[in-house]
XYZ file of N, CA and C in Angstrom:
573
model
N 54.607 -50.728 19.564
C 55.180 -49.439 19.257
C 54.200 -48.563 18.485
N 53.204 -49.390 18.045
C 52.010 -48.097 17.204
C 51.344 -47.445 18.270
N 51.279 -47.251 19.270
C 50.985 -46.439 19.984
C 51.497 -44.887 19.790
N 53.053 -45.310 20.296
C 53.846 -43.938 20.417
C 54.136 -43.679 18.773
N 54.000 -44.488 17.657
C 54.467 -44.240 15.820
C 53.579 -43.064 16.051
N 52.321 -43.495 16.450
C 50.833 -42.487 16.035
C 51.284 -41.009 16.899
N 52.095 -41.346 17.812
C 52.493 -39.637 18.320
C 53.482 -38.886 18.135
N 54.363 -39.902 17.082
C 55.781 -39.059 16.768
C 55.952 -39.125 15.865
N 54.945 -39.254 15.019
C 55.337 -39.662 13.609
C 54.245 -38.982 12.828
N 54.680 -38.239 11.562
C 53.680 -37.674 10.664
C 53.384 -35.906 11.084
N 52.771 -35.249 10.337
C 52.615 -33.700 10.294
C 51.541 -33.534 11.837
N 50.762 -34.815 12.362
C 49.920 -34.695 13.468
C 50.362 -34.253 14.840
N 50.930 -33.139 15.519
C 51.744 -33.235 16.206
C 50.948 -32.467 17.137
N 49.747 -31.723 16.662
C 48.990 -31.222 17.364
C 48.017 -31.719 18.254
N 47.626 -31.462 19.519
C 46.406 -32.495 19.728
C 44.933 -32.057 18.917
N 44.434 -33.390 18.757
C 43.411 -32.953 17.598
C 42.163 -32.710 18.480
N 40.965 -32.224 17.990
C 39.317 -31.786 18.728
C 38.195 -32.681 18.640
N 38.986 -33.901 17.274
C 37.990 -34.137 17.289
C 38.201 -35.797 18.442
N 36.645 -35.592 19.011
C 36.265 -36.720 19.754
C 36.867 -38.267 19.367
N 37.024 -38.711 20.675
C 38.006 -39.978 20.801
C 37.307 -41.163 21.074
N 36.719 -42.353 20.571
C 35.787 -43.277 21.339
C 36.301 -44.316 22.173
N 35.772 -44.097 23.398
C 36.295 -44.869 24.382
C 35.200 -45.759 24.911
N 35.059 -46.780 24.674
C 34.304 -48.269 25.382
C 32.852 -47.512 25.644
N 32.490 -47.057 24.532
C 31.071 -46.657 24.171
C 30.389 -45.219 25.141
N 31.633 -44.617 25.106
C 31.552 -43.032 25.595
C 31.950 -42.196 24.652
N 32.415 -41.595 24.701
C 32.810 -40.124 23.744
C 33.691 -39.822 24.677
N 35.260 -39.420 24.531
C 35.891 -38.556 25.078
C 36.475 -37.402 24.236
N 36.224 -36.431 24.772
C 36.247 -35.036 23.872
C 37.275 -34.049 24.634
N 37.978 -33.061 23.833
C 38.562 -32.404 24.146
C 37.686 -31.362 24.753
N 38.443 -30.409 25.328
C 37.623 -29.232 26.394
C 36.794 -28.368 25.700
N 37.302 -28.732 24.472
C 36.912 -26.911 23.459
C 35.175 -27.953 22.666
N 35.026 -29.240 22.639
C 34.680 -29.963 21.803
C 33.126 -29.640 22.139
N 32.147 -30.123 21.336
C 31.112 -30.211 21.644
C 30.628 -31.479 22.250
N 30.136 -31.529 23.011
C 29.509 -33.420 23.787
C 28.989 -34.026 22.570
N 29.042 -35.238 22.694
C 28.339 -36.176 21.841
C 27.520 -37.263 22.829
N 26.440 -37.525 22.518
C 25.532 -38.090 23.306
C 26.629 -40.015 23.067
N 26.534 -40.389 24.308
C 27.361 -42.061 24.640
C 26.480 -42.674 23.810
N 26.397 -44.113 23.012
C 25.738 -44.469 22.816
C 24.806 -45.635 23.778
N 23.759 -46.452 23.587
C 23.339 -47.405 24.788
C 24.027 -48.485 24.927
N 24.133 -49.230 26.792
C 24.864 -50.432 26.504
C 23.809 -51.210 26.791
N 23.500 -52.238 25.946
C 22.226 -53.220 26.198
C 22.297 -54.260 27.353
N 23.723 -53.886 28.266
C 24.189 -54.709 29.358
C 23.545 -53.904 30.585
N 22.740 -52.674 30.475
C 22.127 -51.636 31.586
C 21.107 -51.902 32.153
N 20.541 -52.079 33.563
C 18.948 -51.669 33.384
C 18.625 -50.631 32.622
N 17.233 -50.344 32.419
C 16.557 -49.405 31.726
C 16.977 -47.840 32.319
N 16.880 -48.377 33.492
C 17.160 -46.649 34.469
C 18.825 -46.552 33.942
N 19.493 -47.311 34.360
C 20.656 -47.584 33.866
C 21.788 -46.852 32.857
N 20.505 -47.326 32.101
C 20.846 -46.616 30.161
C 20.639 -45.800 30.085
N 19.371 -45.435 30.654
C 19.338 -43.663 30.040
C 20.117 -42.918 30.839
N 20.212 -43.426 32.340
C 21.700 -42.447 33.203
C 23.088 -42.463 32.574
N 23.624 -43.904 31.752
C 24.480 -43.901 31.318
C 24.495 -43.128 29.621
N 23.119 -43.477 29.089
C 23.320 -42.759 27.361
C 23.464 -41.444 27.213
N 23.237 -40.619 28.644
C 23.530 -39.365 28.286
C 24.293 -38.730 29.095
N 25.501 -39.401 29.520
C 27.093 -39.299 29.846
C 27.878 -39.186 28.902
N 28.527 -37.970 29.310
C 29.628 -37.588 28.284
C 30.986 -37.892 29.144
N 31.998 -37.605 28.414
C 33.359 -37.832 29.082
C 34.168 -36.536 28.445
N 34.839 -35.792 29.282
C 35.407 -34.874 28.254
C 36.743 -34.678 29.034
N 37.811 -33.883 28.457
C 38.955 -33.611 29.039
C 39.112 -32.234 29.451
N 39.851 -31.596 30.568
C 40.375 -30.519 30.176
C 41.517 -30.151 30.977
N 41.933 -29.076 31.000
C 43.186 -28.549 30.767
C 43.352 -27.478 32.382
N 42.129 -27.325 32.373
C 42.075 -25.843 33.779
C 42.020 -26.374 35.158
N 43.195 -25.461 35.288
C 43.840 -25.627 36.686
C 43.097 -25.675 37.955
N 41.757 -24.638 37.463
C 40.951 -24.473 38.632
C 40.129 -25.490 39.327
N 40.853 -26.691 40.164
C 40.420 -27.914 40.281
C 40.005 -28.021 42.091
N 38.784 -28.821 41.976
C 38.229 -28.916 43.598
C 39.112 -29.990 44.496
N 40.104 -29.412 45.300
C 41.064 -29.991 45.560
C 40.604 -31.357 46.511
N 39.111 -30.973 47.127
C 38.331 -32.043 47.875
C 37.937 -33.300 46.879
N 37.625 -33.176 45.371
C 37.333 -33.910 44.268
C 38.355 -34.905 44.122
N 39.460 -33.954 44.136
C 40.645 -34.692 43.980
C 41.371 -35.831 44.938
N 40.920 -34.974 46.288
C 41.170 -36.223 47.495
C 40.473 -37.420 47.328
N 39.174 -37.329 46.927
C 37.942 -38.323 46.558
C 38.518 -39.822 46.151
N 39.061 -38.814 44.462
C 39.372 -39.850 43.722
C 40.417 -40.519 43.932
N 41.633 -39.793 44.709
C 42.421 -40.533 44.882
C 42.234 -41.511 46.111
N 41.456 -41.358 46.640
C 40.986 -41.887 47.785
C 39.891 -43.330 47.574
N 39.112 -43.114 46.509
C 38.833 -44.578 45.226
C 39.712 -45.557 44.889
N 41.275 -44.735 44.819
C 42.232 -46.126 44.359
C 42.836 -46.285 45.365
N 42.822 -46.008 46.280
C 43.294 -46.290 47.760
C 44.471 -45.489 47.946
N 44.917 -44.397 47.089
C 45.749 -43.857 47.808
C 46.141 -42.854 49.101
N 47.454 -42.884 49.875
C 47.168 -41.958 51.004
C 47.059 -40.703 50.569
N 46.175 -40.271 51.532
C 46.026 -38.978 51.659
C 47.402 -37.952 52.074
N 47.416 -36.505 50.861
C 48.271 -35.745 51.230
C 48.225 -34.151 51.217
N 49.071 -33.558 51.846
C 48.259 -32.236 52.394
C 47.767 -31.852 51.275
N 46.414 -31.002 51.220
C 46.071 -30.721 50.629
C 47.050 -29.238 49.730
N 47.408 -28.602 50.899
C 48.241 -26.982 50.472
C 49.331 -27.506 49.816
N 49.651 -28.806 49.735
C 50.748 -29.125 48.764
C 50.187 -29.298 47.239
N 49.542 -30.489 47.273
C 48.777 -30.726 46.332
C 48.215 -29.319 45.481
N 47.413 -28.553 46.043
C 47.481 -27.092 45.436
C 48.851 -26.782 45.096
N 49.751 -26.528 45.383
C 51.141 -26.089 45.164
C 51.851 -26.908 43.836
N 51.643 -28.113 43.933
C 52.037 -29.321 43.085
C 51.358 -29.029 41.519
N 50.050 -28.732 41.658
C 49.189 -28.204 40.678
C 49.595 -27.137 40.106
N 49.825 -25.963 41.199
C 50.268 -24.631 40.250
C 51.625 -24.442 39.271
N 52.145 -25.596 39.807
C 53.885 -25.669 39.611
C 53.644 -26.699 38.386
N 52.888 -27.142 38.103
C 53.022 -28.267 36.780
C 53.297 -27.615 35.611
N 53.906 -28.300 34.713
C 53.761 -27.950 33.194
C 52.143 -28.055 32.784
N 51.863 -29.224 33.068
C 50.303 -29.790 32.080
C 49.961 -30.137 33.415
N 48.908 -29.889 33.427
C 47.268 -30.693 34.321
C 46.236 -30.865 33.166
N 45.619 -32.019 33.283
C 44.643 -32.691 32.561
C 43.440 -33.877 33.267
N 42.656 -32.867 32.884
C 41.903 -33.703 34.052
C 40.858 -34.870 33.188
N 39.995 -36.046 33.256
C 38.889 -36.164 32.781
C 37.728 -36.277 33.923
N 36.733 -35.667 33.063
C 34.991 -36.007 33.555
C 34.487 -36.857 33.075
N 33.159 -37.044 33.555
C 31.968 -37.470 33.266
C 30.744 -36.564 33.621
N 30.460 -36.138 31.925
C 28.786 -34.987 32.696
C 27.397 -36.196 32.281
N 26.713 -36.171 33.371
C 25.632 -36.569 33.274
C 24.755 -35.037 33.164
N 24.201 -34.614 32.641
C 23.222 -33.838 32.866
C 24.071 -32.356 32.596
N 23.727 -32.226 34.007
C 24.351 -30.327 34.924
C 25.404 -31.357 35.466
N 25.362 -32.178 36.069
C 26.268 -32.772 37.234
C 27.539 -33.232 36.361
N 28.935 -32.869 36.814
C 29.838 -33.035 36.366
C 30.416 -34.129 37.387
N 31.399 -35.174 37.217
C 32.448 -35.719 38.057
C 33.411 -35.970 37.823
N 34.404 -35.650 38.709
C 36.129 -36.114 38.462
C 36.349 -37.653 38.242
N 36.988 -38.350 36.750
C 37.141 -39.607 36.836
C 38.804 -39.911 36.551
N 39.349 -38.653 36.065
C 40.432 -39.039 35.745
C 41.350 -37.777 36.613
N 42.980 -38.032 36.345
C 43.582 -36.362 36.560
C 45.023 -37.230 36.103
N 45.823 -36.341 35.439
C 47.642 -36.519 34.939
C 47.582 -35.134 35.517
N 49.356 -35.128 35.452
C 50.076 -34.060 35.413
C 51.288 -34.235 35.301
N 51.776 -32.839 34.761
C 53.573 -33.590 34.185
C 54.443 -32.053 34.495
N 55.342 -32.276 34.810
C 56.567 -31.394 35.242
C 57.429 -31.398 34.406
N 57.946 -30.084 33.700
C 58.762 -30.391 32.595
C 59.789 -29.038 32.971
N 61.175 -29.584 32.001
C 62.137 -28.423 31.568
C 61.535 -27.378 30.592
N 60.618 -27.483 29.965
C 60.258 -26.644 29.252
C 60.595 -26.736 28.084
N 61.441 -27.948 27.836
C 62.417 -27.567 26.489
C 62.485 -29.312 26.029
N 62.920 -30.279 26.423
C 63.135 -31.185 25.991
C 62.372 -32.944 27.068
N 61.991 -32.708 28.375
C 61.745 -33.088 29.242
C 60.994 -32.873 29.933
N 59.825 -34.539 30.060
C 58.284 -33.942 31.601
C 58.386 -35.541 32.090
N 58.192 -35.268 33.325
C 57.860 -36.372 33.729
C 56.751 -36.388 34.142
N 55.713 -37.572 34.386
C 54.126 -37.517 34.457
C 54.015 -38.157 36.449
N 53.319 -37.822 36.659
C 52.671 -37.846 37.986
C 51.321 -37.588 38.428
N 50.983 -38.403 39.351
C 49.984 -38.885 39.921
C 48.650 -38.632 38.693
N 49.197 -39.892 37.592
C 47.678 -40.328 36.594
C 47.189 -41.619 37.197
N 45.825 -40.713 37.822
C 44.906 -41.502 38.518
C 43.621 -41.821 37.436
N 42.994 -43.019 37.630
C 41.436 -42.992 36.956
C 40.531 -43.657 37.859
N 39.300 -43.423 38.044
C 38.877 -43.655 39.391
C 38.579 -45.013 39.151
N 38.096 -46.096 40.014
C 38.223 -47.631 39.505
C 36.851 -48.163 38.428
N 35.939 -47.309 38.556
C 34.884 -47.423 37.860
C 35.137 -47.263 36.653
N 35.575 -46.776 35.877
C 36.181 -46.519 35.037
C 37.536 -47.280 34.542
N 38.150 -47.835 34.980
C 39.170 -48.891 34.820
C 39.219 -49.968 34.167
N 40.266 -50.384 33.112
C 39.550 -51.431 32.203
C 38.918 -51.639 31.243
N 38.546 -50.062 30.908
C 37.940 -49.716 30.036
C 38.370 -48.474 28.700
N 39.591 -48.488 29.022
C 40.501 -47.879 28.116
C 40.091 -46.426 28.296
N 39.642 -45.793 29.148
C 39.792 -44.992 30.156
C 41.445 -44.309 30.453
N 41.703 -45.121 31.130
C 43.577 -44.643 31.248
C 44.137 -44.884 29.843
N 44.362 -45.508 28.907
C 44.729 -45.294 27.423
C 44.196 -43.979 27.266
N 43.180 -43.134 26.978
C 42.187 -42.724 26.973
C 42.829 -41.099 27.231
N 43.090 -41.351 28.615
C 43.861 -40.134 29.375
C 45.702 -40.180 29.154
N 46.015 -41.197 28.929
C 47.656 -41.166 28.739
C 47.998 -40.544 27.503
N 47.035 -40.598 26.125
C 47.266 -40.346 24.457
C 46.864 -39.054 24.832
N 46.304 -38.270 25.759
C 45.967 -36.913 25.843
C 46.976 -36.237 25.954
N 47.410 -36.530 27.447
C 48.307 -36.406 27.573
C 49.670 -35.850 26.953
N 50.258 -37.243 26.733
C 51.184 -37.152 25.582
C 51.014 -36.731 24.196
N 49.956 -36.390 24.026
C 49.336 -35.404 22.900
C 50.044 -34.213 23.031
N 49.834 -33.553 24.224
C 49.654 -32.124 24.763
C 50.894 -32.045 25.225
N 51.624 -32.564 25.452
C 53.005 -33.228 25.849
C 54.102 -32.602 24.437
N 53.642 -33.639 23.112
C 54.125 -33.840 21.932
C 53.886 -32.785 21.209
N 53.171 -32.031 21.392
C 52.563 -30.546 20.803
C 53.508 -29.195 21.294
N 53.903 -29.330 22.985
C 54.799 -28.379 23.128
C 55.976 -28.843 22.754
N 56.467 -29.640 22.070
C 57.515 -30.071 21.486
C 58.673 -30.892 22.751
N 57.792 -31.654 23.489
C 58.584 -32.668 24.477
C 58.679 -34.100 24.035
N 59.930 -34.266 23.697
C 60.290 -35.576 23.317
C 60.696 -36.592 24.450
N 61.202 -36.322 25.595
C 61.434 -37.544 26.672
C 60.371 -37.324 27.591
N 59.701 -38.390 27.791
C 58.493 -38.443 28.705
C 59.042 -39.601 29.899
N 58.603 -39.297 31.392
C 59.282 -40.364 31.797
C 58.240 -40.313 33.262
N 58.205 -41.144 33.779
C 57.202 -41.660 34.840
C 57.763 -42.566 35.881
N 57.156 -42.733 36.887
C 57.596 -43.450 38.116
C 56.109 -44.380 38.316
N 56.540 -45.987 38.191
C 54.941 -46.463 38.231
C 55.384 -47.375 39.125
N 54.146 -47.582 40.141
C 53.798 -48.832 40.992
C 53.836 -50.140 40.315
N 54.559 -51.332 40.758
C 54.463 -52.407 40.481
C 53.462 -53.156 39.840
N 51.712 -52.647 40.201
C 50.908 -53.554 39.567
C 50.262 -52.895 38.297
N 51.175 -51.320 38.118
C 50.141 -50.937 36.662
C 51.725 -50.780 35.722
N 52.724 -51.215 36.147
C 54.103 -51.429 34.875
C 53.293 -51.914 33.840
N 52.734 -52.960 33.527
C 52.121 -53.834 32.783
C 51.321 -52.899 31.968
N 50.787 -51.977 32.428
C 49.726 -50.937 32.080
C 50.388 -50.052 30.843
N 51.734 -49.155 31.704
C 52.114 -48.683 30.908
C 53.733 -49.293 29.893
N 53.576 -50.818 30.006
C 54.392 -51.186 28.900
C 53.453 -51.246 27.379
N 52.376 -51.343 28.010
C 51.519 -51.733 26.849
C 51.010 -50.368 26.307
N 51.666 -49.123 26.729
C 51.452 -48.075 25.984
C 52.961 -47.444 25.109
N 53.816 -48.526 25.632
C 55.255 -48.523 25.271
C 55.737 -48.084 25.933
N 55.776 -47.866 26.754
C 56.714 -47.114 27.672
C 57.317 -48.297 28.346
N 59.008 -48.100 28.319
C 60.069 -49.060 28.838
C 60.839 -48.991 29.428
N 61.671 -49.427 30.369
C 62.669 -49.205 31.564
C 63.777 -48.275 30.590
N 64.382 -47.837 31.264
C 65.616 -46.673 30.489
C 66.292 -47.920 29.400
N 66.182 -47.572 28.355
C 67.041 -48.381 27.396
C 68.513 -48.599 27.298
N 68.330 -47.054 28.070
C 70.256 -47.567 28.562
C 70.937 -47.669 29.648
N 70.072 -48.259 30.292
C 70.239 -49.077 31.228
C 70.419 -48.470 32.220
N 70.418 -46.918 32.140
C 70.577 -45.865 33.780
C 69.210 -46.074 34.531
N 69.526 -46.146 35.939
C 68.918 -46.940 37.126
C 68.378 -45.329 38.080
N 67.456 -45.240 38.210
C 67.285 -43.783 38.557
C 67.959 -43.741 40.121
N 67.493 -42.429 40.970
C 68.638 -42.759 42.162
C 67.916 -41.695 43.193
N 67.359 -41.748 44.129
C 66.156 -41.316 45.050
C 67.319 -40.655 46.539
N 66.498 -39.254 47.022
C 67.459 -39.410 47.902
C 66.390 -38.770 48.825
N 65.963 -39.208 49.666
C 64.819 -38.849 50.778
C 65.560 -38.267 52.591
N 64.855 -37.707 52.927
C 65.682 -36.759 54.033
C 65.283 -37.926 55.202
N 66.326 -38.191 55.803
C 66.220 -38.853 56.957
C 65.149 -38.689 57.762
């Protein structure tokens, strides 16, 4: 439960700027300045210096390469879907949050959330992808505390998600738990 204490609890309700360390990267908010990764002595030489001066940062703007996005989702094997939706899906969100990785000039898509909300008390989160390279590495922790940062800041207290069978595990361990009271959600798809 110290996960979610640290997001509902105390005067911190804002998301904060300053940089987040993730498995020897820097993840930074959009507004933040980069911080150089530090080295992993597990690299080749070429390795390290491609990896020591990778940043990871987050942000917030909508204006996203919808081909980037097929990419990555296309890394974790998911199907492909129209794209003019997906644009549509995007414009219609409460929050989009994406993460990078800048090497250099060269930027890449490694992460993306998004959440649909009432505006007032309720979001539910959808399609938080992290590309697999990145996986395992507290990466998705990484992107979920953003999230629900930015979430907890517009003053949304029920957060709620629809997860695949093999990452439940994923997000119990960020606390997140089947409805506590026991309501069973209820799907109704067009013939």
């Amino acid at each position: 439960m110290g996960f979610w204490k640290s997001l509902f609890s105390g005067s911190d309700t804002t998301p904060s700027s300053k940089p987040t360390a993730v498995e020897g990267y820097i993840a930074e908010d959009e507004n933040s300045l980069p911080t150089e990764a530090p080295r992993d002595p597990n690299l080749s030489s070429s390795a390290a210096r491609s990896r020591s001066s990778s940043r990871i940062f987050f942000s917030t703007d909508r204006d996203i390469d919808l081909y980037e996005l097929e990419e990555l989702c296309d890394a974790v094997g998911w199907s492909r879907r129209p794209l003019r939706k997906v644009k549509k899906a995007i414009q219609h969100s409460f929050l989009v949050v994406t993460m990078w990785e800048q090497r250099g000039v060269q930027r890449r898509l490694i992460g993306f959330a998004r959440a649909t909300s009432d505006h007032a008390f309720n979001a539910t989160l959808w399609d938080v992808v992290v590309h697999p390279d990145f996986q395992g590495k507290g990466f998705g922790k990484a992107l979920m505390k953003h999230v629900i940062k930015k979430l907890r800041s517009e003053d949304i207290s029920n957060i709620t998600l629809f997860a695949d069978p093999q990452v439940v595990n994923f997000y119990q361990n960020l606390g997140f738990m089947a409805d506590p009271e026991g309501i069973k959600g209820m799907f109704w798809y067009p013939d």
